[in-house]
Short mmCIF file of C-alpha atoms in Angstrom, two decimals:
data_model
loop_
_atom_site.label_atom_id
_atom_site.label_comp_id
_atom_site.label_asym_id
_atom_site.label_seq_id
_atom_site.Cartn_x
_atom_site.Cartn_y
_atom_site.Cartn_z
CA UNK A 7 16.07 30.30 17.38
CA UNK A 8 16.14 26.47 18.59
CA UNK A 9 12.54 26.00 20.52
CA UNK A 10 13.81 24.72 24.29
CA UNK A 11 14.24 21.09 24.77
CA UNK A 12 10.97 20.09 27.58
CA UNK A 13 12.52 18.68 31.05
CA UNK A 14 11.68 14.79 30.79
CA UNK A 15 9.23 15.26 33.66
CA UNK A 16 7.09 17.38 31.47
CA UNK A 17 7.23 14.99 28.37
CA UNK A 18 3.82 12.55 27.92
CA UNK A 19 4.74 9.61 26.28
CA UNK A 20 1.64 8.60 24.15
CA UNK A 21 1.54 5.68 21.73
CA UNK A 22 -1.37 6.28 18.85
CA UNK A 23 -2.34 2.84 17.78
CA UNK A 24 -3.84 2.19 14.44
CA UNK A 25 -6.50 -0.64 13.87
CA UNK A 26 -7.51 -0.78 9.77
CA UNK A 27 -9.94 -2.46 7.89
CA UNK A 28 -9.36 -2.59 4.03
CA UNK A 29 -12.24 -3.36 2.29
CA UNK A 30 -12.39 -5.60 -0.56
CA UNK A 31 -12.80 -4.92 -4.20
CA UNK A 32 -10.04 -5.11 -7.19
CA UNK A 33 -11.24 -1.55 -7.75
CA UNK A 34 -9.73 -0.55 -4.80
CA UNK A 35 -6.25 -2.39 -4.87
CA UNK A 36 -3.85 -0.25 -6.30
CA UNK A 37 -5.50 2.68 -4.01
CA UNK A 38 -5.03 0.80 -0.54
CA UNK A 39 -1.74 -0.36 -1.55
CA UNK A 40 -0.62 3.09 -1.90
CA UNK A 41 -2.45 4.24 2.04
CA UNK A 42 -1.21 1.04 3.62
CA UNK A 43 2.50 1.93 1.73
CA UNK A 44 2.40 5.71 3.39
CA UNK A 45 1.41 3.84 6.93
CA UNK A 46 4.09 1.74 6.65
CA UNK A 47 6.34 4.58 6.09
CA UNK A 48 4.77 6.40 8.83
CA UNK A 49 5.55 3.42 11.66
CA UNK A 50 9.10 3.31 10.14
CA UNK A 51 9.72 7.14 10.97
CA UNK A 52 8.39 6.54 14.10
CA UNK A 53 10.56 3.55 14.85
CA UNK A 54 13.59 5.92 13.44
CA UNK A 55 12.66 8.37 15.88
CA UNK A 56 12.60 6.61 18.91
CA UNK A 57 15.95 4.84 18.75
CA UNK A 58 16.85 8.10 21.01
CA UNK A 59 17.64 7.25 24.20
CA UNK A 60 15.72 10.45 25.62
CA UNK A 61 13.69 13.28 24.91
CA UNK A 62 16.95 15.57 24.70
CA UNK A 63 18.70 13.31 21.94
CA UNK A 64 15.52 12.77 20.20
CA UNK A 65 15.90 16.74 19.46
CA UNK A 66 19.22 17.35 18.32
CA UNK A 67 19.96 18.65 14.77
CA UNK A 68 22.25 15.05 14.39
CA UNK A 69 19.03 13.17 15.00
CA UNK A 70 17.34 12.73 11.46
CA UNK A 71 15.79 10.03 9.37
CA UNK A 72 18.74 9.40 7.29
CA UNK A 73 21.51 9.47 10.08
CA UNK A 74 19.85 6.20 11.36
CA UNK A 75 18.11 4.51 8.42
CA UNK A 76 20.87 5.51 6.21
CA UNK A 77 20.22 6.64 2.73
CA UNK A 78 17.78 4.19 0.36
CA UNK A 79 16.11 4.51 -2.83
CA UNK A 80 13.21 2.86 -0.94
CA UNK A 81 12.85 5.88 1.47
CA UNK A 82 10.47 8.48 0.41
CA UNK A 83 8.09 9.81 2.71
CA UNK A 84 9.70 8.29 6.05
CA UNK A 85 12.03 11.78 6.61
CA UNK A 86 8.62 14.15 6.66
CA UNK A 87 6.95 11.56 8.66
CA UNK A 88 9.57 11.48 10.96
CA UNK A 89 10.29 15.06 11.09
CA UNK A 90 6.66 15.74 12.14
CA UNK A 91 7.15 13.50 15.05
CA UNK A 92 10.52 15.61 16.22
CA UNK A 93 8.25 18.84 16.12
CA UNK A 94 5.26 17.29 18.07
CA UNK A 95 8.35 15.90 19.98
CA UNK A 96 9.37 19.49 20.91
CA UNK A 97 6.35 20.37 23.00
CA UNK A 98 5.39 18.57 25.79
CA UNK A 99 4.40 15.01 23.89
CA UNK A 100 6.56 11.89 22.61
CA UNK A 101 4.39 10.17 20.27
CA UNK A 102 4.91 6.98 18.88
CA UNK A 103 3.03 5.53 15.71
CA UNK A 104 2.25 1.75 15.98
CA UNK A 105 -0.26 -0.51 13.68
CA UNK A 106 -2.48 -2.63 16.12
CA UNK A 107 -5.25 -5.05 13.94
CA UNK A 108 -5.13 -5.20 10.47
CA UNK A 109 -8.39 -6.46 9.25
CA UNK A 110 -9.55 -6.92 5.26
CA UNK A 111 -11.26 -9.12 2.99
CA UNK A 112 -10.59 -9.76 -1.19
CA UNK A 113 -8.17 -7.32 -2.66
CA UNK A 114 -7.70 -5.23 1.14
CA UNK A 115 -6.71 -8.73 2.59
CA UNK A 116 -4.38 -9.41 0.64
CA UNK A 117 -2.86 -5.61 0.81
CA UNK A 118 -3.60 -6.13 4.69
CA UNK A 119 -1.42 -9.33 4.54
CA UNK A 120 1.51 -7.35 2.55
CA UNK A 121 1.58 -4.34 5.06
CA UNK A 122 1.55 -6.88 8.04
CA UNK A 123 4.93 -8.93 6.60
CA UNK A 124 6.40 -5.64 5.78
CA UNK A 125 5.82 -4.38 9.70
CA UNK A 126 6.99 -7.92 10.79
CA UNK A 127 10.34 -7.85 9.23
CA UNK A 128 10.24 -4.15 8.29
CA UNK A 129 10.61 -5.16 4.39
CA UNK A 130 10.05 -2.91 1.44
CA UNK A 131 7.17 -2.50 -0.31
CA UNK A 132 7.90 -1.38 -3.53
CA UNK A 133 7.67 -4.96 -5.27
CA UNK A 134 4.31 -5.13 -4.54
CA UNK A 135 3.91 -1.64 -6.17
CA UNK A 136 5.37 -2.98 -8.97
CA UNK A 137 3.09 -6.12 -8.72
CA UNK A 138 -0.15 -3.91 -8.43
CA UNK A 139 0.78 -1.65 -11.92
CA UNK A 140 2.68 -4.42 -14.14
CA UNK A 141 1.74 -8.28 -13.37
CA UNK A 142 -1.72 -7.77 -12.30
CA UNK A 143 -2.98 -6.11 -15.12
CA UNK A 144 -6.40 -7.81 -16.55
CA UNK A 145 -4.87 -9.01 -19.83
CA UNK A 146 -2.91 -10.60 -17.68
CA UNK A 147 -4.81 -12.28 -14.69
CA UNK A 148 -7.21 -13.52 -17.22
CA UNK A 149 -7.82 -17.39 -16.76
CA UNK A 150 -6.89 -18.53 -20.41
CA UNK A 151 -10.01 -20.72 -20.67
CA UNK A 152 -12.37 -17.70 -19.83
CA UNK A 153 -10.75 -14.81 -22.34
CA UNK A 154 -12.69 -13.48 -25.06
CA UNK A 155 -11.62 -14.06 -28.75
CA UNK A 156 -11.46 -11.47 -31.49
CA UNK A 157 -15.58 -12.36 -31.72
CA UNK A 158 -16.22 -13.76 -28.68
CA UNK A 159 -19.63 -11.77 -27.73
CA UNK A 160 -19.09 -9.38 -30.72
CA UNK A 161 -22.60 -7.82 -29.67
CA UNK A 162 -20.89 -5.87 -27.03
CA UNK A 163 -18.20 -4.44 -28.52
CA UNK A 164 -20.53 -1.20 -30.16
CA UNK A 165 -21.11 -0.16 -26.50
CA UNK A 166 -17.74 -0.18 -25.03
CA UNK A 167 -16.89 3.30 -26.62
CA UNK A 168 -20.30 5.11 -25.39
CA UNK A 169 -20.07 3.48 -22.10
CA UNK A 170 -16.64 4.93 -21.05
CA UNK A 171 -17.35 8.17 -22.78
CA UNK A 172 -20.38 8.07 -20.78
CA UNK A 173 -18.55 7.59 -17.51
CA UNK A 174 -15.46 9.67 -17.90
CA UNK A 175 -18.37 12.78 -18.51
CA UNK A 176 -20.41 12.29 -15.58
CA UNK A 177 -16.94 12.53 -12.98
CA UNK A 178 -15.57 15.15 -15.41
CA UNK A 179 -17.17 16.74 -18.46
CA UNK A 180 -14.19 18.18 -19.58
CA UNK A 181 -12.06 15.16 -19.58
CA UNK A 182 -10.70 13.67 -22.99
CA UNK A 183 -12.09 10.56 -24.64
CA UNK A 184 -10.19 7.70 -22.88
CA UNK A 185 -7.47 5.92 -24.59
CA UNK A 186 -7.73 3.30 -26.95
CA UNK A 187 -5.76 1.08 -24.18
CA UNK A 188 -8.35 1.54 -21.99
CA UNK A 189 -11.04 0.79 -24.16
CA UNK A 190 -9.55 -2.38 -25.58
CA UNK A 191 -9.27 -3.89 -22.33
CA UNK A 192 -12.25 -2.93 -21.22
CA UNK A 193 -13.91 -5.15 -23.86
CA UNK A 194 -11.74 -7.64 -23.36
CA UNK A 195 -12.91 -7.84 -19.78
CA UNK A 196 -16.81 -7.74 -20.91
CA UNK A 197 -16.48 -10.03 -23.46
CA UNK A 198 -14.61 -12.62 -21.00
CA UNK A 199 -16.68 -15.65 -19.37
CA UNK A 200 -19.70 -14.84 -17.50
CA UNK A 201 -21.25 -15.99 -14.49
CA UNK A 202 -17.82 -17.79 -13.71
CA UNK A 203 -15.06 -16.30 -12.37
CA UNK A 204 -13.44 -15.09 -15.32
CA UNK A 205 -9.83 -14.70 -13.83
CA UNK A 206 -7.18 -17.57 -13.25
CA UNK A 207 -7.04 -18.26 -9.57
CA UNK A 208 -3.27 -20.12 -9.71
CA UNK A 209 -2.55 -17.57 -12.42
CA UNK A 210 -2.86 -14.63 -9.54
CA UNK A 211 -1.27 -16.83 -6.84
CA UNK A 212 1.75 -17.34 -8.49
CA UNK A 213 1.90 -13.64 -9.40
CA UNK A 214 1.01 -12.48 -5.17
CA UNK A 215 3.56 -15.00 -4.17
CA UNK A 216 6.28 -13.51 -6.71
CA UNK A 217 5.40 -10.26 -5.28
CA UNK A 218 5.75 -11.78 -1.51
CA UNK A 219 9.36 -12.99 -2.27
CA UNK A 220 10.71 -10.51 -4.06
CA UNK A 221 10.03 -8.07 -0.48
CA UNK A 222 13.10 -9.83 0.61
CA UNK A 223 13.97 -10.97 3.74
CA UNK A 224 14.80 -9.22 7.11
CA UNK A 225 18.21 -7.62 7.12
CA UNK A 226 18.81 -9.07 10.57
CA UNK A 227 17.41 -11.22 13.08
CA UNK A 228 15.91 -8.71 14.75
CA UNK A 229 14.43 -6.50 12.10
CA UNK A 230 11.08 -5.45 12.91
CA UNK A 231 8.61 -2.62 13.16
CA UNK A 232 6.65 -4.03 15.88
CA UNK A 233 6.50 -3.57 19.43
CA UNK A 234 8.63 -5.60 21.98
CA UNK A 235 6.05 -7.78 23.37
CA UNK A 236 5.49 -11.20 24.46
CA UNK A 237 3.35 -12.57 21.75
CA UNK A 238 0.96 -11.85 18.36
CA UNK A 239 -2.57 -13.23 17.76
CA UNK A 240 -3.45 -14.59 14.30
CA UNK A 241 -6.83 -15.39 12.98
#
């Protein structure tokens, strides 16, 4: 049975807006990228959603994800998302999802700065997901003049084993011994320069900016996931 459309005098209209602060820290990179991804998806539903004219269109079977976004390997998440909103939709609330201040230093500034074009042009993401698991791995980002050498710090190398073993036990004691990938970069990374930076600066540029281009650009003019409004603030 199809739940009764609410009367548009008995519909809220409430806007949840979203302020996030992504802390910094490499560690964390690869994880943020993958929240601020889903809250990207998340505003795009939403956006999807309320192309209806009024509560009663918002709620008819023909009103889905795909019948406005149109089908794209890109889309993942976006149809649950936006289905969600249709069901909150069916009560007595219109919700709309909207990211406010996006805030972040280190590795969450520059995955606060990727989420931020993405809403501005409403761009896909997936290159930087790309960027995140193949270009910026540390064998990579290394500055050349700070990597380790076969025997560069050979001292260390005996403890590399123990100390992963060590680590992989204490989260999980029945976890495996971790791969000899994982090891070997590992001591590639400890063996690197100390008390400098050891990774190449232009290196990672060139690899973020890469990542930046290959989002594209807006399929229109007027391609955004922002709010109509009269102006943005930058700082």
């Amino acid at each position: 049975m199809v739940p009764e459309t609410p009367s548009l005098a008995t519909v809220k209209e409430k806007e949840l807006r979203l302020a996030l602060v992504c802390y910094g820290g490499i560690s964390l990179a690869i994880y943020q990228h993958g929240v601020t991804k889903e809250i990207l998806k998340l505003v795009r539903a939403s956006k999807a959603y309320h192309t209806g004219t009024d509560q009663k269109e918002k709620q008819q079977a023909t009103h889905t994800f795909k019948s406005i976004a149109g089908d794209s390997p890109e889309y993942s998440t976006e149809e649950i998302y936006f289905d969600f909103l249709k069901t909150i939709g069916s009560g007595n609330l219109d919700l709309r999802v909207i990211v406010d201040v996006i805030a972040g230093s280190s590795a969450g500034g520059i995955n606060g700065i990727v989420l931020a074009r993405a809403l501005a042009h409403d761009l896909r993401i997936e290159p930087i997901t790309d960027m995140w698991i193949n270009e910026a791995d540390i064998a990579r980002v290394l500055a050349a003049e700070a990597k380790a050498e076969f025997w560069n710090k050979w001292y260390v190398r005996p403890f590399i084993g123990p100390f992963i073993w060590g680590l992989a036990h204490k989260k999980n004691p029945l976890s495996s011994i971790p791969d000899q990938e994982t090891k070997k970069k590992l001591s590639l990374f400890l063996r690197s320069r100390w008390f400098e930076p050891p990774l190449g600066g232009q290196l990672f540029s060139n690899i973020l900016l890469d990542g930046l281009g290959a989002m594209g650009e807006p399929r229109t003019n007027t391609a955004s996931l922002l709010p109509q409004v009269t102006s943005w603030i930058f700082w």
